[in-house]
Coordinates of C-alpha atoms in Angstrom, one line a residue:
X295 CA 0.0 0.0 0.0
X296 CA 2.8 2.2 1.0
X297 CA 4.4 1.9 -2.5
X298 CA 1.4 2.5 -4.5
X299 CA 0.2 5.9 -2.4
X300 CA 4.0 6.8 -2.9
X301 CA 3.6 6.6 -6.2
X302 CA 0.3 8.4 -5.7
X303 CA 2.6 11.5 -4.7
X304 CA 4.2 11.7 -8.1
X305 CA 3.1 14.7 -9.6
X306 CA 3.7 16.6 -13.3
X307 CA 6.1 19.0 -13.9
X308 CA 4.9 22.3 -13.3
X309 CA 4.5 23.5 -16.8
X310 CA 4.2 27.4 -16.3
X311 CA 7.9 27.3 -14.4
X312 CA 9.4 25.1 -17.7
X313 CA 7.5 28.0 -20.2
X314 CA 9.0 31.0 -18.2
X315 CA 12.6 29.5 -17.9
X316 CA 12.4 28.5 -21.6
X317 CA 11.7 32.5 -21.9
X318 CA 14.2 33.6 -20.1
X319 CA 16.6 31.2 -21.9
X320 CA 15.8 32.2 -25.2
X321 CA 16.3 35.9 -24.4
X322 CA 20.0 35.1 -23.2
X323 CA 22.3 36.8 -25.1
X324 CA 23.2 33.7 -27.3
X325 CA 21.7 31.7 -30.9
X326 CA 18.6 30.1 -29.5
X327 CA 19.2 26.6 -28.0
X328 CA 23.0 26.8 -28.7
X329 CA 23.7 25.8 -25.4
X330 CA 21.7 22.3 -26.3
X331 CA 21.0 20.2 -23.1
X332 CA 22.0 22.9 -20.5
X333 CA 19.1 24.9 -21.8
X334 CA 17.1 21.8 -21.4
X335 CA 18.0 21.0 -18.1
X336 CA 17.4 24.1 -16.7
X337 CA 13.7 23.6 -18.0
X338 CA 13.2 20.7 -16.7
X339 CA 14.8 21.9 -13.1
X340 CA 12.4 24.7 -13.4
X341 CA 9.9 22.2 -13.6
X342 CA 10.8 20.0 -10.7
X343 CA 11.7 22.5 -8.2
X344 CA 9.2 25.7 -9.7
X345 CA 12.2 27.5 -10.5
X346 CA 15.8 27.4 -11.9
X347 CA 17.4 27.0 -8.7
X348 CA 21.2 28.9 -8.0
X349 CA 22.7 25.2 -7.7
X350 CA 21.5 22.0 -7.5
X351 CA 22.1 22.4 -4.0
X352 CA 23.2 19.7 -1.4
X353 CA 23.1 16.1 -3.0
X354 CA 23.5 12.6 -2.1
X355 CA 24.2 9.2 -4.0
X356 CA 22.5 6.5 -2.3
X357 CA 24.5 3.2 -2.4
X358 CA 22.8 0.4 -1.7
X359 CA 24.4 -3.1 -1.2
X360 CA 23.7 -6.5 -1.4
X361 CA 24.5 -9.9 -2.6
X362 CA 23.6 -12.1 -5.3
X363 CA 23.1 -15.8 -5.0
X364 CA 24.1 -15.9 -8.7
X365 CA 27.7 -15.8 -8.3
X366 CA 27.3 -19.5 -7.1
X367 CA 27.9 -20.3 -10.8
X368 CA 31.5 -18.5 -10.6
X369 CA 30.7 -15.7 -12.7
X370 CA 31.4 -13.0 -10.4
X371 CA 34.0 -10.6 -11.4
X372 CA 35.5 -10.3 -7.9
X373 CA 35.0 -12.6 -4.5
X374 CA 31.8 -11.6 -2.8
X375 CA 33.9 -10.6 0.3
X376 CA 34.6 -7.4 -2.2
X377 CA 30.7 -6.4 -1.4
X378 CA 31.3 -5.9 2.0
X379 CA 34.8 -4.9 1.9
X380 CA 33.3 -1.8 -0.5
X381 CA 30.5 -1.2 1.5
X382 CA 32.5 0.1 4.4
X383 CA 35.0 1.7 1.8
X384 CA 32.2 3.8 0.5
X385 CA 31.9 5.2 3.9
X386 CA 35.2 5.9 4.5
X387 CA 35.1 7.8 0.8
X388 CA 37.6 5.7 -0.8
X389 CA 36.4 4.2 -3.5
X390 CA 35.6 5.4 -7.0
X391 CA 32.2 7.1 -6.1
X392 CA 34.0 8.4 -3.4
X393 CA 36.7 10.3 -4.8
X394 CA 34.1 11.2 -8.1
X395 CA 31.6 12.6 -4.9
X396 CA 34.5 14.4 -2.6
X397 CA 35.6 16.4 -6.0
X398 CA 32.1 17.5 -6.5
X399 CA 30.8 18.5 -2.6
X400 CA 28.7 15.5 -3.1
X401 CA 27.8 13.1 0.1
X402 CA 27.5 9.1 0.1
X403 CA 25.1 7.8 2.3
X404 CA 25.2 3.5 2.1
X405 CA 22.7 1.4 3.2
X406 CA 22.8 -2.3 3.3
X407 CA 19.7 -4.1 1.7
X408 CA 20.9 -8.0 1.6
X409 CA 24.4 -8.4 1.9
X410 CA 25.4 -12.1 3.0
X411 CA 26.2 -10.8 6.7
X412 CA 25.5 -7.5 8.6
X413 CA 28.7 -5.0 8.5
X414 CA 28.6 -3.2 11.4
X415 CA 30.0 0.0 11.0
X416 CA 29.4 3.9 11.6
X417 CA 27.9 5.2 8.6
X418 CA 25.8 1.9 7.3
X419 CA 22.5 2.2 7.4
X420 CA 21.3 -1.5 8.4
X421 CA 18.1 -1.7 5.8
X422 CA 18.6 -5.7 4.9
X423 CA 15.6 -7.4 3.6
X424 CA 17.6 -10.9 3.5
X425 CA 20.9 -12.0 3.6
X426 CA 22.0 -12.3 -0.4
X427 CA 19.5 -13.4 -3.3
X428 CA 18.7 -17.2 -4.5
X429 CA 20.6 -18.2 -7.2
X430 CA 18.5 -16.9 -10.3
X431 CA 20.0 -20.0 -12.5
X432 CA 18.0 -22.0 -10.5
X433 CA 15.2 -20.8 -8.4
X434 CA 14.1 -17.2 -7.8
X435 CA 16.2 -14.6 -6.2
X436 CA 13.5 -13.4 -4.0
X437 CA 9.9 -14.1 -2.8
X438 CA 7.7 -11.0 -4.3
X439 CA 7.3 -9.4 -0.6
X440 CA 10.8 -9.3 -0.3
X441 CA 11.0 -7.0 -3.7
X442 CA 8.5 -5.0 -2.2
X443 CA 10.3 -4.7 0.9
X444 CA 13.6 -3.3 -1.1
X445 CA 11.6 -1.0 -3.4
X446 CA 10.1 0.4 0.0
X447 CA 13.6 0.7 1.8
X448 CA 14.9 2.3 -1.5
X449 CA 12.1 5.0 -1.4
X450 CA 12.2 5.5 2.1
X451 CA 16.0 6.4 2.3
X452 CA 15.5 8.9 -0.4
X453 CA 12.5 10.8 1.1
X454 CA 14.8 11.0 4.0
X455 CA 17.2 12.0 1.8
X456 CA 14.7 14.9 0.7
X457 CA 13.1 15.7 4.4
X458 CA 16.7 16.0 5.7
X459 CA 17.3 18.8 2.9
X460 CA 18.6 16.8 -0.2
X461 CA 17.9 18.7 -3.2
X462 CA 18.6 16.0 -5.4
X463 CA 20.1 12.5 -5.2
X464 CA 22.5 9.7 -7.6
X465 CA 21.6 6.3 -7.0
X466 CA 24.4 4.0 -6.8
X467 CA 25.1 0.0 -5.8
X468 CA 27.5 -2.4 -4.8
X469 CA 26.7 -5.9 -5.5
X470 CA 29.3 -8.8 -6.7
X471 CA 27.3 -10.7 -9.6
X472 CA 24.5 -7.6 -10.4
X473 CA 25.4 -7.0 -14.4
X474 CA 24.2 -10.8 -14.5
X475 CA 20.9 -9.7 -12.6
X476 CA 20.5 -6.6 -14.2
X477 CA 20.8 -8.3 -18.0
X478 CA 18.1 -11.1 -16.6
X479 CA 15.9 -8.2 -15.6
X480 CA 16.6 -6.0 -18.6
X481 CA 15.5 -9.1 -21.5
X482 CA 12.7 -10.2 -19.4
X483 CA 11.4 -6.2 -19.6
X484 CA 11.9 -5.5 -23.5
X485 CA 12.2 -9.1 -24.8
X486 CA 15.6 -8.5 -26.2
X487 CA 17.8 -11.6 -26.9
X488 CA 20.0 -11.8 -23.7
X489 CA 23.3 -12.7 -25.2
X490 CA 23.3 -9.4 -26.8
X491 CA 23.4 -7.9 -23.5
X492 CA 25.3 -9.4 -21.8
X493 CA 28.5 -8.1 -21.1
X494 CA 31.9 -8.1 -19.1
X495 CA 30.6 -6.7 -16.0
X496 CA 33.8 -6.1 -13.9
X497 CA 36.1 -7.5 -16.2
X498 CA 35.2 -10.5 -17.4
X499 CA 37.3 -12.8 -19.5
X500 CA 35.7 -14.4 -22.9
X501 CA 35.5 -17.7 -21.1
X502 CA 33.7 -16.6 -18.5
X503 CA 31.3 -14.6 -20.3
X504 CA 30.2 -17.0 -22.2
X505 CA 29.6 -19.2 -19.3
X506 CA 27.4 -15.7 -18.1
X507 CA 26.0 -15.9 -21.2
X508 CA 24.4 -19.4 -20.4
X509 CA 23.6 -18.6 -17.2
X510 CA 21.2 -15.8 -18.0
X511 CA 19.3 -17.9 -20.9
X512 CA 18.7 -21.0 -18.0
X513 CA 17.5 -18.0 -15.4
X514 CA 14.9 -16.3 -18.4
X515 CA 13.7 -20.3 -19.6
X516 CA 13.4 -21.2 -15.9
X517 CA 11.2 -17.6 -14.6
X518 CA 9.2 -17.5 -17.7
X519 CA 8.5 -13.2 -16.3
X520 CA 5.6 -11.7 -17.6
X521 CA 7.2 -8.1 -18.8
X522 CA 4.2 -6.4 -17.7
X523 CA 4.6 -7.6 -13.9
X524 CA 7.1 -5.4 -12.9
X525 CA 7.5 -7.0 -9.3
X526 CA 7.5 -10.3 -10.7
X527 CA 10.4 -9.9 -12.8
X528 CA 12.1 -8.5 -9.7
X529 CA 11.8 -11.2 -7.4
X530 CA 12.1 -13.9 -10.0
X531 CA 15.6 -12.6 -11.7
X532 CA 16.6 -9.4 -9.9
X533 CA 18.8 -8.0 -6.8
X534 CA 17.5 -6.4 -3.7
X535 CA 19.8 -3.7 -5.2
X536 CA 18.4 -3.0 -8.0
X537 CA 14.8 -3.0 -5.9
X538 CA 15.9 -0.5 -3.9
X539 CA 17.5 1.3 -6.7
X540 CA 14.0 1.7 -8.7
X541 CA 12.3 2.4 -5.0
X542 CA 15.2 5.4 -4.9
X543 CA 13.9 6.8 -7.9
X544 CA 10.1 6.6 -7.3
X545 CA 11.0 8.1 -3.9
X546 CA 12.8 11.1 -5.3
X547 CA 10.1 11.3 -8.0
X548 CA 7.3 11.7 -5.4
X549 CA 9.3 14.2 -2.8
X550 CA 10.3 16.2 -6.1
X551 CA 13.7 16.0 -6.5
X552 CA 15.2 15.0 -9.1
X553 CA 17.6 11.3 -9.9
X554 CA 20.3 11.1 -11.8
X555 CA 21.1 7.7 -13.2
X556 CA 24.6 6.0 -13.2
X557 CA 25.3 3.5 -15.8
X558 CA 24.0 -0.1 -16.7
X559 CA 22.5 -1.4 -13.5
X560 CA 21.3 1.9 -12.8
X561 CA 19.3 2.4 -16.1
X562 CA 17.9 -1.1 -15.4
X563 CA 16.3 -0.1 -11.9
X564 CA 15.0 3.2 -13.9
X565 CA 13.5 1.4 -16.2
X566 CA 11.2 -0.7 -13.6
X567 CA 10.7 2.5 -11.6
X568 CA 9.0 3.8 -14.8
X569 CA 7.7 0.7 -15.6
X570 CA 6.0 0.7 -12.3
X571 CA 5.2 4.7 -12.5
X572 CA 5.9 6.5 -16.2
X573 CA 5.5 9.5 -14.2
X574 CA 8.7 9.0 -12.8
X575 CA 10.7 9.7 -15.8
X576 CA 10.4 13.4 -15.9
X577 CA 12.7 13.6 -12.9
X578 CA 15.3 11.1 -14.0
X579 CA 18.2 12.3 -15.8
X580 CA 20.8 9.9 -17.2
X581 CA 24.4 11.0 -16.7
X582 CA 26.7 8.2 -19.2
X583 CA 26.1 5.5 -21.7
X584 CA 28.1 2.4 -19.8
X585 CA 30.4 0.6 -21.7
X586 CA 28.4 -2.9 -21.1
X587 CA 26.0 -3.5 -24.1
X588 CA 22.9 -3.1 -22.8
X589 CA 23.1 0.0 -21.5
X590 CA 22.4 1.7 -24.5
X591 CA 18.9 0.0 -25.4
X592 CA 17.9 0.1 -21.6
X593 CA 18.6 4.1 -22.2
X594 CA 16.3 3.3 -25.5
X595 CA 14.1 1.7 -23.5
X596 CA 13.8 4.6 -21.1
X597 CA 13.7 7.3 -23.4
X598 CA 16.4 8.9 -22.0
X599 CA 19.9 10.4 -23.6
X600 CA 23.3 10.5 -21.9
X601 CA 25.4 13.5 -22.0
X602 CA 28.5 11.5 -21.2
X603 CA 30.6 8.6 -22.7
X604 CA 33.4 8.4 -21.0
X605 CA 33.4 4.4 -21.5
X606 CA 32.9 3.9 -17.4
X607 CA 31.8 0.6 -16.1
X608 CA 32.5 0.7 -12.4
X609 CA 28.7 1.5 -11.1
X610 CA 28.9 2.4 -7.7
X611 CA 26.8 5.6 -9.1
X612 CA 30.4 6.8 -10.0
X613 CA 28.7 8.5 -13.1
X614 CA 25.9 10.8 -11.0
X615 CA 28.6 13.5 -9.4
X616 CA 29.9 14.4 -13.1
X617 CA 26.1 14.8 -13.6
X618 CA 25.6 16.9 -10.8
X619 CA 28.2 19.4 -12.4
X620 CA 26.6 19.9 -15.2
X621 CA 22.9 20.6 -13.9
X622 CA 25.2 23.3 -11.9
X623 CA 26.4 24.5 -15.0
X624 CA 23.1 24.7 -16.5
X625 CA 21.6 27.0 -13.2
X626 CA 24.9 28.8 -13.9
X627 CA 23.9 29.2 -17.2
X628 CA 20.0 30.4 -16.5
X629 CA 21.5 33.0 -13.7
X630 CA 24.9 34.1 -14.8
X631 CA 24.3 35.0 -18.2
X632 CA 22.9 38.5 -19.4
X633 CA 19.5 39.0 -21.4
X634 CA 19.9 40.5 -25.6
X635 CA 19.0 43.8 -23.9
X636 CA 21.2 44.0 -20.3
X637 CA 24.1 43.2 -22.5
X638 CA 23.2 45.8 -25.2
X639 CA 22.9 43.9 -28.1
X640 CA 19.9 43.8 -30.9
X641 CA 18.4 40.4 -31.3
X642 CA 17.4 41.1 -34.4
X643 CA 20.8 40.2 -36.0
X644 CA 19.0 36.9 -35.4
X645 CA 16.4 37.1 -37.7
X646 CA 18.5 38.1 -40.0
X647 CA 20.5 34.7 -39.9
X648 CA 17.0 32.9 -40.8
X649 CA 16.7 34.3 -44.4

């Protein structure tokens, strides 16, 4: 019930903000839409928060961790020790999300959803709905009340995030074994053939990827998820990660604020959030294409585009805090820059360009 009256809360854009930024933007001293996705960030920020704000503000990329039962078939790209060992690394801001968030003023608040054993240590936020998933090879990774149970912690945490002052979060994970949930999840949604999206996850070697490869055809024959049960297809072939991920986004959706995406596993947990509420896409914003293969049709799937291609495919929502910068440079953009007429200068030159 929660989840559904959360999803309730979700409301449009406000429309009348996006028309007078748009104005305002197109009266800059500057060619009309030159400055291409800044401009449209900005209108879609307008339309989130009712006006271009100075700065996105104080932010937050939610990390959430857990382990998958998967890795029993000895496809994981590291030991699943690593998902704990990171968890408390996020905390102490050394790993990649953490450098990437320290250079940006961004903060990293972890939660654990399901790893394998409790890590007990200043800073995790204990929000386990099991310990680890089944192995999706062979039976499902989770009843469907546990999915609901990480899609609610996932929204929770980031209307905490919001109530505590957040003006916008990154959702990030840390799971050994997730591209091989987050391919399952991603065919069973569009019907896509799942060898062509399967990748190398954390480094993979050809041998191993083709043993992936197999792995996630037994996991879609044995589920046999109906794409249009959304929850299903979670607790039949997905991660309490990437639950909680898509709970993230519906949460920032309904406390208006917007998410940005990080790479593959993130755009798969956007794409059940929308699945389970298109509303929620207005106040998702994508920050890279991943390297892995799917990434780019779930980002098809989604609707969304990617500013970035930096060929990253660490996850740990490593991709949101170079996002971040640039829906800072946008706001700089909408405040910093003079109008045609405080700068002196006759639009009509413009016109002139049309002939």
């Amino acid at each position: 019930m929660e989840i559904q009256n959360t999803i309730l809360r979700i409301a449009p854009l406000d429309e009348a903000a996006m028309a007078a930024a748009q104005a305002r933007l197109d009266a800059l001293v500057k060619p009309p839409g030159s400055l291409g996705d800044l401009e449209r960030y900005a209108v879609r920020l307008a339309g989130i928060y009712g006006q271009v704000p100075q700065a996105t503000g104080r932010r937050a990329i939610l990390v959430f961790s857990a382990d998958n039962g998967v890795c029993a078939e000895g496809i994981g790209s590291a030991p699943q020790s690593v998902t704990a060992a990171q968890t408390v690394n996020f905390v102490r801001g050394v790993t990649g999300v953490g450098a990437l968030a320290g250079a940006t003023n961004t903060e990293v608040w972890v939660a654990d959803v399901g790893m394998l054993a409790p890590v007990r240590y200043p800073g995790v936020r204990n929000l386990r709905v099991r310990a680890g998933t089944g192995n999706i090879r062979v039976e499902d990774a989770m009843t469907r009340q546990e999915a609901k149970t990480a899609v609610l912690a996932g929204m929770r945490l980031a209307r905490e995030a919001a109530a505590a002052g957040v003006r916008a979060i990154g959702v990030g994970e840390m799971g050994i074994g997730n591209t091989t949930t987050s391919t399952a999840v991603l065919s069973a949604l569009t019907g896509e053939d799942s060898d062509r999206l399967t990748g190398m996850g954390g480094g993979l070697g050809e041998r191993l990827q083709a043993v992936k490869r197999a792995v996630i055809r037994d996991a879609l024959a044995r589920a046999q998820a109906d794409a249009s049960d959304v929850m299903g297809v979670l607790s039949k072939l997905g991660g309490l990660d990437i639950c909680a991920m898509a709970g993230a986004y519906l949460g920032a959706a309904s406390a208006r604020i917007p998410a940005v995406i990080d790479g593959y596993i993130g755009c798969v947990a956007a794409l059940a959030a929308v699945r389970l509420a298109p509303e929620a896409k207005a106040y998702l914003f994508a920050s890279h294409v991943s390297e892995e293969p799917g990434a780019a049709l779930a980002l098809e799937a989604l609707g969304l585009e990617a500013p970035l291609r930096l060929r990253l495919r660490l996850g740990e929502g490593s991709g949101c805090p170079l996002l971040f910068s640039l829906l800072d440079a946008a706001c700089a953009v909408y405040h910093k820059m003079a109008t045609f007429e405080e700068a002196r200068i006759d639009p009509g030159y413009l016109e002139k360009l049309k002939r």
